[in-house]
Structures are given as structure tokens and as C-alpha cells.
Coordinates of C-alpha atoms in Angstrom, one line a residue:
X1 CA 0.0 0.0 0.0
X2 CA 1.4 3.8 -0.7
X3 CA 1.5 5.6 1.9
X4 CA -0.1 9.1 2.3
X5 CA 3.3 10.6 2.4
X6 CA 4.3 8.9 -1.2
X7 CA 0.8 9.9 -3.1
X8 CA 1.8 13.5 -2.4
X9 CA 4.9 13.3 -3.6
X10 CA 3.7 11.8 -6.7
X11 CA 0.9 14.2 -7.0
X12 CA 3.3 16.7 -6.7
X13 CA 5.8 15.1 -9.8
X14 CA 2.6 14.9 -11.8
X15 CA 1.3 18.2 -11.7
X16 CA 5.4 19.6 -12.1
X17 CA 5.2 17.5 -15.2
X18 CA 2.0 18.7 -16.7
X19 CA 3.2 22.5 -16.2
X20 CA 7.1 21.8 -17.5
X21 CA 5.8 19.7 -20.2
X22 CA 3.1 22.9 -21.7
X23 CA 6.0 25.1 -20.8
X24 CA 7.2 26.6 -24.3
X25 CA 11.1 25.8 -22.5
X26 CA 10.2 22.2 -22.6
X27 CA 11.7 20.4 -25.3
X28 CA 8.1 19.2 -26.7
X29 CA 8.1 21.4 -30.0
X30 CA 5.6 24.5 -30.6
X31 CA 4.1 25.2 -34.2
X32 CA 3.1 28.3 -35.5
X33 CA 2.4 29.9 -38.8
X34 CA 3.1 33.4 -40.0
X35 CA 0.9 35.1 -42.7
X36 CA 1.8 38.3 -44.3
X37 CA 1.0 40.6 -47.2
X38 CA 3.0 44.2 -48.1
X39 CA 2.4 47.0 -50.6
X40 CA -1.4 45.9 -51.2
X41 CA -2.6 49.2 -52.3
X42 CA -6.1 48.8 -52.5
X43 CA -6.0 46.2 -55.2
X44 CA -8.9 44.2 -54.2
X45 CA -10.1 43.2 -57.5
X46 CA -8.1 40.2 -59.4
X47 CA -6.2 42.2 -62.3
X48 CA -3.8 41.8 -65.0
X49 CA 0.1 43.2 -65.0
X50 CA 1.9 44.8 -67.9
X51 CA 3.5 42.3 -70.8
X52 CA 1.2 39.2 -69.3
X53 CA -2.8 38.2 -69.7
X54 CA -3.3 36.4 -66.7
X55 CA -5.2 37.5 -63.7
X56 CA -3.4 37.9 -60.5
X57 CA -4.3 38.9 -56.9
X58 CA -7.5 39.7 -55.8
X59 CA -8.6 39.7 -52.0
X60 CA -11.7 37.3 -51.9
X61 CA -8.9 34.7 -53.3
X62 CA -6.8 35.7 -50.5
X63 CA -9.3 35.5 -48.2
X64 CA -10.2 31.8 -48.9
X65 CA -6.2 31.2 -49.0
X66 CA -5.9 32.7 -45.6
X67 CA -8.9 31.2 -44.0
X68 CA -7.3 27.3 -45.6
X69 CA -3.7 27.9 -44.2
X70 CA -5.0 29.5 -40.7
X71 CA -6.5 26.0 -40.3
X72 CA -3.6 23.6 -40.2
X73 CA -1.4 25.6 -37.4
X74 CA -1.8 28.5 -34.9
X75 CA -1.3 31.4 -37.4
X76 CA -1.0 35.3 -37.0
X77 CA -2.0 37.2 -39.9
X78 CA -0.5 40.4 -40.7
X79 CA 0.8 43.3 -42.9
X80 CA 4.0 45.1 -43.1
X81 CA 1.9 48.5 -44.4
X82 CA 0.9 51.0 -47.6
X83 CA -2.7 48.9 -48.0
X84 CA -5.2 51.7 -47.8
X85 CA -4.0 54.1 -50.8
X86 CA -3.3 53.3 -54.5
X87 CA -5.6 51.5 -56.6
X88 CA -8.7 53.3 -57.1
X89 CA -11.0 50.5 -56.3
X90 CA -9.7 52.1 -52.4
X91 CA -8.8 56.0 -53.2
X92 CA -12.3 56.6 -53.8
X93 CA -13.1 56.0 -50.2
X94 CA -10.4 57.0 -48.8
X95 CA -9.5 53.6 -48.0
X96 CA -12.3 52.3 -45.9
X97 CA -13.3 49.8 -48.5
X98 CA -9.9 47.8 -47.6
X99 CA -10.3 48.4 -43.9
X100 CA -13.6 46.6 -44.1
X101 CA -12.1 43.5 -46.2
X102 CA -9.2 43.3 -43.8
X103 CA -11.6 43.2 -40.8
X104 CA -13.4 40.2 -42.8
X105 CA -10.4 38.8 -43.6
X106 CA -9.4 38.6 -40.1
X107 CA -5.8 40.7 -39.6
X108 CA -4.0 40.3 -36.1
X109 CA -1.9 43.5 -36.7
X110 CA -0.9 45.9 -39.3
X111 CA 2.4 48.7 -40.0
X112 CA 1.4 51.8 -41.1
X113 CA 3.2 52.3 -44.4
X114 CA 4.2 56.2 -45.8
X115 CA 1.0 55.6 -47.8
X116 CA -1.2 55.5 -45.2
X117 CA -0.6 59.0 -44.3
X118 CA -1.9 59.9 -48.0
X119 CA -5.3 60.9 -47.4
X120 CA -4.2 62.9 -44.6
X121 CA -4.2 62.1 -40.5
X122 CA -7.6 63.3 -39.8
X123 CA -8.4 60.3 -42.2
X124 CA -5.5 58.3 -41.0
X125 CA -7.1 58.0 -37.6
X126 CA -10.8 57.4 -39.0
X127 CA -9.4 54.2 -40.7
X128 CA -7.5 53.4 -37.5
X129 CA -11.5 53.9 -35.7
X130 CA -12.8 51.4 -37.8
X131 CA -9.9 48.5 -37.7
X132 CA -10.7 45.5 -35.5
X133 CA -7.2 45.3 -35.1
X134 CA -4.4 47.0 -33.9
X135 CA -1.9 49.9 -36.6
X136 CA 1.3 49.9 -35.0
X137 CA 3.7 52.6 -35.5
X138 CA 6.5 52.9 -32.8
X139 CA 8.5 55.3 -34.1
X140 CA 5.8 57.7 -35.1
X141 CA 4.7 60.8 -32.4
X142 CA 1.8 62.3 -32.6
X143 CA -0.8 60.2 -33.3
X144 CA -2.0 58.6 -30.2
X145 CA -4.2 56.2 -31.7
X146 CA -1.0 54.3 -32.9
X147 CA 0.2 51.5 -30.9
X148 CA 3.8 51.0 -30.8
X149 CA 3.5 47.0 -30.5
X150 CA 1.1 44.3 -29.5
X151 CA 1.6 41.4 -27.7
X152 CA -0.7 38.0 -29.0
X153 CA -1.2 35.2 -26.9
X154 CA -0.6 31.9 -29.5
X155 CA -0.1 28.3 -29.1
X156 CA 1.5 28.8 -25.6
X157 CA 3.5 31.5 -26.3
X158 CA 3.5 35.5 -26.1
X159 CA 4.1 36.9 -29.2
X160 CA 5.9 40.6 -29.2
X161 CA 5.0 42.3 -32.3
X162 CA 6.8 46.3 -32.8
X163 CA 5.9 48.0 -36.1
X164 CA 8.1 50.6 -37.9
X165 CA 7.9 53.2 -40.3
X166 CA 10.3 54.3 -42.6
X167 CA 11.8 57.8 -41.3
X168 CA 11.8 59.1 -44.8
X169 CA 7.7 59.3 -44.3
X170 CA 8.0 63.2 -44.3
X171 CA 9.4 63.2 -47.8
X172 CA 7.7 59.6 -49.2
X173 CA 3.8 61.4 -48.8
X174 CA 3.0 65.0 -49.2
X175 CA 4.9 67.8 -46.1
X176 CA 1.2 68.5 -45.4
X177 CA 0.0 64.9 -44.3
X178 CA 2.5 64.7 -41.5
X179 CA 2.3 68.3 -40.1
X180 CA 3.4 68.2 -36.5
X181 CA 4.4 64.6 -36.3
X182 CA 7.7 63.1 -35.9
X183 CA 9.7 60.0 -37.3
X184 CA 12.2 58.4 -34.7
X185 CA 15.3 56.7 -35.7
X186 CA 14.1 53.1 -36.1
X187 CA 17.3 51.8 -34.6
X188 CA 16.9 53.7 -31.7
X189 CA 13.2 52.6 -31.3
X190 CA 13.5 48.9 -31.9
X191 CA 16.5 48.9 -29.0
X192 CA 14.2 50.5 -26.7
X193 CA 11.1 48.4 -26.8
X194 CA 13.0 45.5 -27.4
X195 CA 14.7 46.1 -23.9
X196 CA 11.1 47.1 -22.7
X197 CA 9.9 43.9 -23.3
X198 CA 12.7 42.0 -22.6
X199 CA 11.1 39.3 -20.2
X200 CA 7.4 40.2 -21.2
X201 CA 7.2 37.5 -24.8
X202 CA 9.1 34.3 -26.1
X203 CA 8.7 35.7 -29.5
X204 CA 9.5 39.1 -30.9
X205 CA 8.5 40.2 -34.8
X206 CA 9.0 43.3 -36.1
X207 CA 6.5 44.3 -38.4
X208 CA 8.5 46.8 -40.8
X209 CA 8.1 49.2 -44.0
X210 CA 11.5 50.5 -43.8
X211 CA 12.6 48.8 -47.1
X212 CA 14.3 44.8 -47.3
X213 CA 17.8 46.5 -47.8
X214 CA 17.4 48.4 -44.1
X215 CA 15.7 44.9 -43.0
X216 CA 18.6 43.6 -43.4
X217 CA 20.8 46.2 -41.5
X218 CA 18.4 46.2 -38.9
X219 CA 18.9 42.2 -38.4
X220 CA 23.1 42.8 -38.6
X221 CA 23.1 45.8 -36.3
X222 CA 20.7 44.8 -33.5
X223 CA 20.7 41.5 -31.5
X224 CA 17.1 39.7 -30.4
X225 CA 15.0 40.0 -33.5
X226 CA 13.5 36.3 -34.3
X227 CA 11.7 37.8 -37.3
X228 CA 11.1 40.6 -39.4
X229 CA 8.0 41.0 -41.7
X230 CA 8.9 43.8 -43.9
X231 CA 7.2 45.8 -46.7
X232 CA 7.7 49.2 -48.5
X233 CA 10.5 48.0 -51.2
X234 CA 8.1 45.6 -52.9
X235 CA 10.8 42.9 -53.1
X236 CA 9.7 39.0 -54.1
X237 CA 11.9 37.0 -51.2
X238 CA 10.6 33.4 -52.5
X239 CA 12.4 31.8 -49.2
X240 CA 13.3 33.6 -45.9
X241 CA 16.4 35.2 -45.9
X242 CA 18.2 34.9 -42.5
X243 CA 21.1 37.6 -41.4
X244 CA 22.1 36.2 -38.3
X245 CA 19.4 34.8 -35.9
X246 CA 17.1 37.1 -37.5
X247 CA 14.4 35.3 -40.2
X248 CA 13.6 38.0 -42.8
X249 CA 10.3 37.9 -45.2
X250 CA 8.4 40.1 -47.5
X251 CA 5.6 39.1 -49.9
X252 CA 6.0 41.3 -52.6
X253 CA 3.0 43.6 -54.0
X254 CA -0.4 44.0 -54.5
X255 CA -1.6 41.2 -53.2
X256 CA -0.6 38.8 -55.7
X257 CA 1.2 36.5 -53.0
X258 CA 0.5 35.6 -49.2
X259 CA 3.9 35.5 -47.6
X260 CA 3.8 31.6 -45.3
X261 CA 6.3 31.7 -42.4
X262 CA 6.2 28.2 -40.6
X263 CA 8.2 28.2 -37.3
X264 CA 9.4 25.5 -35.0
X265 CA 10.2 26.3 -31.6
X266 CA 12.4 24.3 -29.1
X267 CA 13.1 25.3 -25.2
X268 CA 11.7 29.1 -26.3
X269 CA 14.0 29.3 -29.5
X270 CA 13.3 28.9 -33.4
X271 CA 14.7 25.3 -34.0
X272 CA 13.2 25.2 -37.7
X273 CA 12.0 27.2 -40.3
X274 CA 10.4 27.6 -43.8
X275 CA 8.8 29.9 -45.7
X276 CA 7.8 30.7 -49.4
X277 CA 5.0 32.6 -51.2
X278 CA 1.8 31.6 -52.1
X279 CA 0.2 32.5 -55.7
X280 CA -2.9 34.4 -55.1
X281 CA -4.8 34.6 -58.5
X282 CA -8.6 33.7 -60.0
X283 CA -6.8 30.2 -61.4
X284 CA -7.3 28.4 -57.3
X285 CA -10.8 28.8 -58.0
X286 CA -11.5 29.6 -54.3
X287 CA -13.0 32.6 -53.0
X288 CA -14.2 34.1 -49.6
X289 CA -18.1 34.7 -50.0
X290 CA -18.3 37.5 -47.4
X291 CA -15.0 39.4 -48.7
X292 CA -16.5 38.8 -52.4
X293 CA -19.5 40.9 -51.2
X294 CA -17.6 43.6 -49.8
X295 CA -15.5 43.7 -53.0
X296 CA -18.0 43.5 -55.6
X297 CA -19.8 46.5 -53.5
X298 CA -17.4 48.6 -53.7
X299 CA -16.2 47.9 -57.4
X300 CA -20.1 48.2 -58.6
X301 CA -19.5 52.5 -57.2
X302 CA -16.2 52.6 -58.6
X303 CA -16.9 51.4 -61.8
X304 CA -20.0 53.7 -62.6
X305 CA -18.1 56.6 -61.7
X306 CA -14.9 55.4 -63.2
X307 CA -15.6 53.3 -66.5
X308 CA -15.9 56.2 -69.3
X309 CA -14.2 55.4 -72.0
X310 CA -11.6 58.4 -73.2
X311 CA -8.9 56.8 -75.2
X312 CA -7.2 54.4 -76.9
X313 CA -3.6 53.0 -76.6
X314 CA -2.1 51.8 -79.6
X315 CA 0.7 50.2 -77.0
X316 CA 1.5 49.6 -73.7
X317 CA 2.4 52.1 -71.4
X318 CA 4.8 51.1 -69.1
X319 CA 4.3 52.2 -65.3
X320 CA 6.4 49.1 -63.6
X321 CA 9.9 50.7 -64.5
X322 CA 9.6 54.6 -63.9
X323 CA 11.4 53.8 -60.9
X324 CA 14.8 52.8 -63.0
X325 CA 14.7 54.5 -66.6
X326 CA 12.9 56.2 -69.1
X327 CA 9.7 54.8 -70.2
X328 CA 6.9 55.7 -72.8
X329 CA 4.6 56.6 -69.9
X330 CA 6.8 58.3 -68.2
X331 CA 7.5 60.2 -71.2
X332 CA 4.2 61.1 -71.7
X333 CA 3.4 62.5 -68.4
X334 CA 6.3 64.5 -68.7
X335 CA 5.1 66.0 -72.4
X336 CA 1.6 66.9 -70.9
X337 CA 2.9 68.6 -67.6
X338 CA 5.0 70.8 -69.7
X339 CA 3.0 72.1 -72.4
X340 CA 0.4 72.6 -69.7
X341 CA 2.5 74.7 -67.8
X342 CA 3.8 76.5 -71.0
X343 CA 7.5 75.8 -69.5
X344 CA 10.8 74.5 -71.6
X345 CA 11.2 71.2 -69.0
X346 CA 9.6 69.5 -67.3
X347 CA 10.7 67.0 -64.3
X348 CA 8.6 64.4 -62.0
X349 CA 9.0 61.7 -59.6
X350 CA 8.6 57.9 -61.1
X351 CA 7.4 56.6 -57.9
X352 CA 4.5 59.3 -58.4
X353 CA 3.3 56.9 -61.7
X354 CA 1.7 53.9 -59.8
X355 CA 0.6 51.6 -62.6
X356 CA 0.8 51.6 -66.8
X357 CA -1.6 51.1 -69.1
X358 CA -2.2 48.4 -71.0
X359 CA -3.0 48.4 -75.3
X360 CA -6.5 48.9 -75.6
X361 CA -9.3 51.2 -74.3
X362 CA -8.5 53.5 -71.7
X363 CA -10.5 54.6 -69.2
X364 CA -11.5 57.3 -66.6
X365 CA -9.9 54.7 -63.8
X366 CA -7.4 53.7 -65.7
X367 CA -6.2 57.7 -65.3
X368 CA -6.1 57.5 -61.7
X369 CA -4.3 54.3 -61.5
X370 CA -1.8 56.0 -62.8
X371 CA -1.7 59.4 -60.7
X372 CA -3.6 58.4 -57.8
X373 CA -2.2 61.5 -55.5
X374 CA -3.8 65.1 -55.5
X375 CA -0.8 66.5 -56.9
X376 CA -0.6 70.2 -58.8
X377 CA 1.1 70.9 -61.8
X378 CA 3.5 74.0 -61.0
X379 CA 5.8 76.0 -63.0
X380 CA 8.8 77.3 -61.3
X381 CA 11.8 79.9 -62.5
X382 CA 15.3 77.2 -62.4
X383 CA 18.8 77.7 -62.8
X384 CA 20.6 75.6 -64.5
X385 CA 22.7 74.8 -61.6
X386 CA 19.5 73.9 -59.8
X387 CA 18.2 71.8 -62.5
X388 CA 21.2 69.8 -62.0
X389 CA 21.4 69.4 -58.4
X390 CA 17.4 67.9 -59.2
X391 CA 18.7 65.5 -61.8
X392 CA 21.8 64.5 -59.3
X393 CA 19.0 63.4 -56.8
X394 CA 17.0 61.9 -59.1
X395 CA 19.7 59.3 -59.8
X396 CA 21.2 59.2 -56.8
X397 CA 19.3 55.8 -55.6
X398 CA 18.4 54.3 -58.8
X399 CA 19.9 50.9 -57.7
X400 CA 17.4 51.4 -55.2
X401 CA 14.0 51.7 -57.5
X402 CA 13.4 55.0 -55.2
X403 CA 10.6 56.7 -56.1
X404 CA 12.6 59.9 -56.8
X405 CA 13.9 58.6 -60.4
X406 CA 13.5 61.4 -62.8
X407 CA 10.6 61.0 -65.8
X408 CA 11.4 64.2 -67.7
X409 CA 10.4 66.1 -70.8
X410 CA 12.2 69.3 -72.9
X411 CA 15.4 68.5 -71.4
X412 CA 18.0 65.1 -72.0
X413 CA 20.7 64.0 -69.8
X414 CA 23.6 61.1 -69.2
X415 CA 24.5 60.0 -66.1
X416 CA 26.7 57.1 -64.5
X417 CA 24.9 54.6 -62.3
X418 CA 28.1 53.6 -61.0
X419 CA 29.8 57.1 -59.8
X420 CA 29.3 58.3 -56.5
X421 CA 25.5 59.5 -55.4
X422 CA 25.9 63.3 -56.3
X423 CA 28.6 63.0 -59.0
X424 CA 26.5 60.7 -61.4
X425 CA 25.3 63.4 -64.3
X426 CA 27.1 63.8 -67.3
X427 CA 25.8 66.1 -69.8
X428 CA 22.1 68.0 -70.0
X429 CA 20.5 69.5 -73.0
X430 CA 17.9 72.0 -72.2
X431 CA 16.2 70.9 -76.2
X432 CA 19.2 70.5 -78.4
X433 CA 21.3 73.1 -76.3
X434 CA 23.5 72.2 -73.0
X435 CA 22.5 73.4 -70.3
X436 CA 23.5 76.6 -68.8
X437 CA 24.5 76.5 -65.1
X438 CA 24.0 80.8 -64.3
X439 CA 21.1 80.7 -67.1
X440 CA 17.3 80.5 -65.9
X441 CA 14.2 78.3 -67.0
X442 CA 11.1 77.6 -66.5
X443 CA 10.5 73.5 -65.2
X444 CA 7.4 71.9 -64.9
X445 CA 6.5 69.7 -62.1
X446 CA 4.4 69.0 -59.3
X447 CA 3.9 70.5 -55.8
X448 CA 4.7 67.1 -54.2
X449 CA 8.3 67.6 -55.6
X450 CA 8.0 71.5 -54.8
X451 CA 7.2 70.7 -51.0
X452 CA 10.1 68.6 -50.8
X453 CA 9.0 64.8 -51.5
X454 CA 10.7 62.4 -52.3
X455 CA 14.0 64.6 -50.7
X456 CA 14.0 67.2 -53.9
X457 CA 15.2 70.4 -52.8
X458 CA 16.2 72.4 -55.9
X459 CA 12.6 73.9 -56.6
X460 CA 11.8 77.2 -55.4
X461 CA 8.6 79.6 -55.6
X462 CA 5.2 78.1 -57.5
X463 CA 4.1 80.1 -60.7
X464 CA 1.2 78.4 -61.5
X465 CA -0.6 75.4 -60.8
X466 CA -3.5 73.1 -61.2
X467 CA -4.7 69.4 -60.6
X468 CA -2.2 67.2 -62.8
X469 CA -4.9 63.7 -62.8
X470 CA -7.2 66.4 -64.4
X471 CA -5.5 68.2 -67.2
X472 CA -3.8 63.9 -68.4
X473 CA -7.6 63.4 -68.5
X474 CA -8.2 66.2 -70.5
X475 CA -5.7 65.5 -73.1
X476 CA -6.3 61.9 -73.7
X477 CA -10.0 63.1 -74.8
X478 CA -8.6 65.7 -76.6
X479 CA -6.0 63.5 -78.3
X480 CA -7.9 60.0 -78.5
X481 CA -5.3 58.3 -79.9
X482 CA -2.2 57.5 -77.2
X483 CA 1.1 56.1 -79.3

């Protein structure tokens, strides 16, 4: 018989057992699954991309995807920021219409990205209103309703999740959307909330839109990071990338893939990993019924406002590389903004072109695709020595794809990618003449460049102005025919 004395003892081994054993330091392996989108930008409707006739993307596809893979593991669904603002299926209402399909879609946290602060914060913080789950921002002051991370209970564990924006917000959205707020050094910010927390989760992400080439200097420089999920560069990482003990992923654009990040965890730590991306397209054949009614609400508004016909392209205009060189569309742009303006040159931002055209009809929406932002045309007096210090920092990231890349008109120049950022331009022609350094012109562009974005600083005092989406519509009626 046991005695009395030996059943509480082995009461007692049982029940530390039962506790060591659920313990995420016991050896007995945890699962959990990350899911992650970047860059959306309101594309909620399946569409096709330049050069190819298949459908991609669309967010009652993703929906159905999500809901499949959240049903094999523990997962935590989130997204590394700039969702709210681009296509126009979401500029039209301000971006409300994704907010609802990510609250039926099911988020756990979101980034804001620069876009987010687009429509302005007054709207910024209605969206945040209407979220069912937490934006993160750490490194942003000034808007209260911003959490600077989250911490999720899952599978056992506590799960540390910090979001970061990229400091250049000030210069990525228009000076006016981010009047009295401030952008902390994301360095600085991560090492402070990561010793905050040090001893409050198991698991710390950061949830990022600084750009994969600062992910990566972010996982060199700064020790207790298990994973970032980043956005804001738009880069396809098929597999994780790790920089130390730092897991790194980012799911492209536009919703066209789901980022997967399985994790295995042994005695607290990542033991195993693996990650790739998930085609999202009309082809699975799958779709989310109640996102599919939010969508098809939304794109029944859009498209009776938006589905005039007011042109034809005899070719495709090319939108996906005004980041990196010269293109037809860019080229275009350019023409229109200086013979509006009446000026000899004309200079704008690529990253201010958000998608191209494709061979065919043209339409009212497919004009604000293009030039989503309430930008002005504006005519300004340049030197030639000014003109040059723009062109010099229009090419002075290019191996970047920053949105600052120069689309010009009236004006030529060389430059070499491989010189030093500053030192790159060669020769500029002001029309078949060099250019002058002590000589003055008139240059075209837009008040989004004049304000400072995108880090110009060579524009000085507006002339004249007015709304730059309006006068491209204008001349595509007045033209018809777009070569």
C-alpha cells in the first residue's frame, strides 16, 4: 500500500510535469504559422500586370487562401503596411473599403506604411477607428491612436510584435500629411522596446516598412529580433532570408502572393523554419463569400463613376519601371505637364506613376491608377545649376528603385549609375542646347516635388498650378489616340 506521504509526492511530480511539459522551454516542439501581405494598395479586384494576360491577386482569393492555411497551425495574420491608398478600387473612399475586407479577412496587426498618411491624418485615424485590429507605428509621435506594438497570446506562447515606419515618411507622402508629427530613428526605437519587453514574450517580430535593404541592417546591427516581416521596397523573397538569428520575409505587391512563415520552436528558440510565397490569382478557384461581397460592392461605385471610356492605346504604357529609366509613360506624363505649364522642361517623380496602361481602351480609372495622389502641376523659375542638383538626386538611388527617379520632358541628360550619389550626371541639354549653369528656366512639375518629397530640394517659388490627374484626363479626350 502507498503511503499518504508517497501519493503527495507523486501528485506533486505529476502536476510539475503537466506544467514543464506545456512550458514553451520544454523540449516538446511548438508550431506556429506566420501570414503576411505588403504594398497591397487597395488592389482588391483580381487584375492583369503589364506584358502578361493572366489575372493575378485579388482579395476574396486571398481571403479563402488565408482562412485554408490559418486552419492547419496556430497562425497570425499580418501586414507590413501602404494597403489603404493606391488603386482606385480604395482612393475613392479613402481607403475604408480595404479596412472593411481586412476586418473580414481577419488581420491580427498591421504597420502603417508612408501611404497611409496619404489621405491625410484626420483620415489616418478614421481608418484606425474602424480597424478590429491593432496599426502599429512605434517610431511615429503624434498620433495617439498608434500602438507602438502588440503582444498576442498563441499556441503557448506570447508573441511581441513592434511596427516601424520608414523615417523618410515626411518626404515619401506629401509635407502636409504629416504636419506636427515626428519620425524616430528606427534603430533607436526597436533597442528600446525591445529592452522594454525583454522578459514580457518568447517571440519578438517586427512588423516593418523600412525597405528589405534596411531589414537587413536592422537584423546585422541589433541582437534579439527572431523575425522581421517587412514591406515598403516591394521585393519577391521566395524563401526567408536569414542575417544572423534574424528570419527575414516580405511578400511582394499587390496582393498577388501571401507570404507563409512556418516556425518551430524548441526550449523558447526557433529550431526550424520555412517559408515561401503563395500565388494568389482567380486560377485556385477559391473565394471568400463574405470578402467577395464587400468587394464587388465597392467595385459596382467605382466602376460607374470610373468606366468612361476616353482613349485608346495603340501600346503599352509602361508604369512598372519609372522607378529605373525612361519609359513611354513616363514620357508622356512629362510631355503633358510641360505644355500645360507652357514651360521648356519638365521633371517628376517615377514613384509618383503607380501603374501603366495596358494596349487597348482607356478609361476614366485607368487615369487614376496611374496618378492616384492630389498632386498640382506647378511652373517654377530654375537655374541651370539647380536643374542639375534635381537631376543629381534623381539618380542618386536608382539601384534602389526610389521613387525619386526622374521621368522628364524638354530637357535630355547622361549619367553614371556607377559614380558616386551626387557625382552621377554627365551632360544636360535644355532641347538640343547644354545646359547653362547661371542661365534661368522655366521647369514643370508638381507640388509634391515643390514641398520637398521624395527629398528634392532644388525647386523654389510656385508660378502656376492646377490638378495634374485632371489636365492627363483632358488630353487623352482631346487626343484619342495615345502612341
Amino acid at each position: 500500500m502507498i503511503s499518504k506521504k508517497n501519493i503527495i509526492k507523486l501528485i506533486s511530480f505529476v502536476i510539475f510535469f503537466i506544467s514543464f511539459y506545456f512550458s514553451p522551454d520544454f523540449v516538446h516542439p511548438v508550431e506556429l504559422r506566420i501570414l503576411h501581405i505588403n504594398d497591397f494598395h487597395g488592389f482588391a479586384e483580381s487584375h492583369k500586370t503589364l506584358g502578361s494576360e493572366k489575372p493575378v491577386g485579388g482579395a476574396s482569393y486571398l481571403g479563402c487562401v488565408v482562412k485554408k492555411l490559418s486552419n492547419e497551425k496556430p497562425t497570425l495574420l499580418l501586414s507590413a503596411g501602404d494597403m489603404i491608398q493606391g488603386d482606385n478600387w480604395a482612393n475613392l473612399t479613402e481607403g475604408k473599403s480595404v479596412i472593411e475586407i481586412m476586418n473580414a479577412i481577419g488581420f491580427d496587426a498591421m504597420v502603417v506604411g508612408n501611404h497611409e498618411f496619404d489621405f491625410g491624418q484626420e483620415v489616418l485615424r478614421k481608418r484606425i477607428s474602424e480597424a478590429k485590429f491593432p496599426l502599429l507605428g512605434a517610431n511615429v509621435l503624434g498620433i495617439d491612436v498608434l500602438k507602438p506594438y502588440v503582444i498576442k497570446d498563441l499556441a503557448g506562447l506570447k508573441i511581441a510584435i513592434i511596427g516601424v515606419v520608414t523615417e523618410d515618411t515626411p518626404t515619401a507622402t506629401h509635407p502636409r500629411n504629416v504636419e506636427g508629427l515626428r519620425f524616430l530613428l528606427v534603430e533607436d526605437t526597436l533597442i528600446r522596446y525591445l529592452d522594454e519587453l525583454k522578459g514580457k514574450a518568447d517571440l519578438f517580430i517586427v512588423l516593418s516598412h523600412i525597405g528589405f535593404h534596411a531589414d537587413r541592417l536592422l537584423a546585422e546591427k541589433i541582437k534579439g529580433i527572431d523575425v522581421i516581416v517587412g514591406g515598403h521596397s516591394h521585393t519577391k523573397i521566395e524563401k526567408p532570408v536569414q542575417v544572423g538569428d534574424t528570419i527575414i520575409v516580405q511578400a511582394w505587391e499587390h496582393g498577388k502572393t501571401l507570404g507563409v512563415l512556418d516556425l518551430t520552436l524548441e526550449k523558447g528558440k526557433i529550431a526550424k523554419f520555412r517559408g515561401y510565397l503563395e500565388e494568389i490569382s482567380p486560377e485556385r478557384g477559391c473565394e471568400d463569400p463574405s470578402v467577395k461581397a464587400i468587394v464587388d460592392r465597392y467595385s459596382k461605385m467605382v466602376n460607374e463613376i470610373l468606366n468612361q471610356k476616353i482613349g485608346i492605346a495603340l501600346t503599352d504604357l509602361d508604369g512598372e519601371n519609372v522607378r529605373k529609366k525612361e519609359t513611354n509613360l513616363g514620357n508622356f506624363i512629362a510631355d503633358i505637364i510641360r505644355e500645360t505649364a507652357g514651360a521648356e522642361a519638365s521633371i517628376i517623380n517615377g514613384g509618383g506613376i503607380r501603374a501603366g496602361i495596358k494596349k487597348g481602351d482607356i478609361k476614366v480609372k485607368d487615369v487614376y491608377s496611374v496618378l492616384p495622389f492630389n498632386n498640382y502641376i506647378v511652373a517654377i523659375k530654375m537655374k541651370g545649376s539647380k536643374i542639375k542638383e534635381a537631376l543629381e538626386h534623381g539618380v542618386s538611388a536608382v539601384e534602389e528603385g526610389a521613387g525619386r527617379f526622374p521621368q522628364v520632358s524638354g530637357l535630355s541628360f547622361t549619367y553614371d549609375p556607377k559614380a558616386k550619389a551626387g557625382e552621377r550626371i554627365r551632360e544636360v541639354f535644355i532641347g538640343d542646347k547644354p545646359l547653362e549653369q547661371d542661365k534661368e528656366y522655366i521647369v514643370a512639375t508638381n507640388d509634391f516635388l515643390v514641398a520637398g518629397g521624395d527629398g528634392y530640394k532644388a525647386f523654389g517659388e510656385t508660378l502656376k498650378s492646377s490638378k495634374d490627374y485632371d489636365v492627363l484626363g483632358g488630353v487623352i479626350k482631346t487626343e484619342k489616340l495615345i502612341y
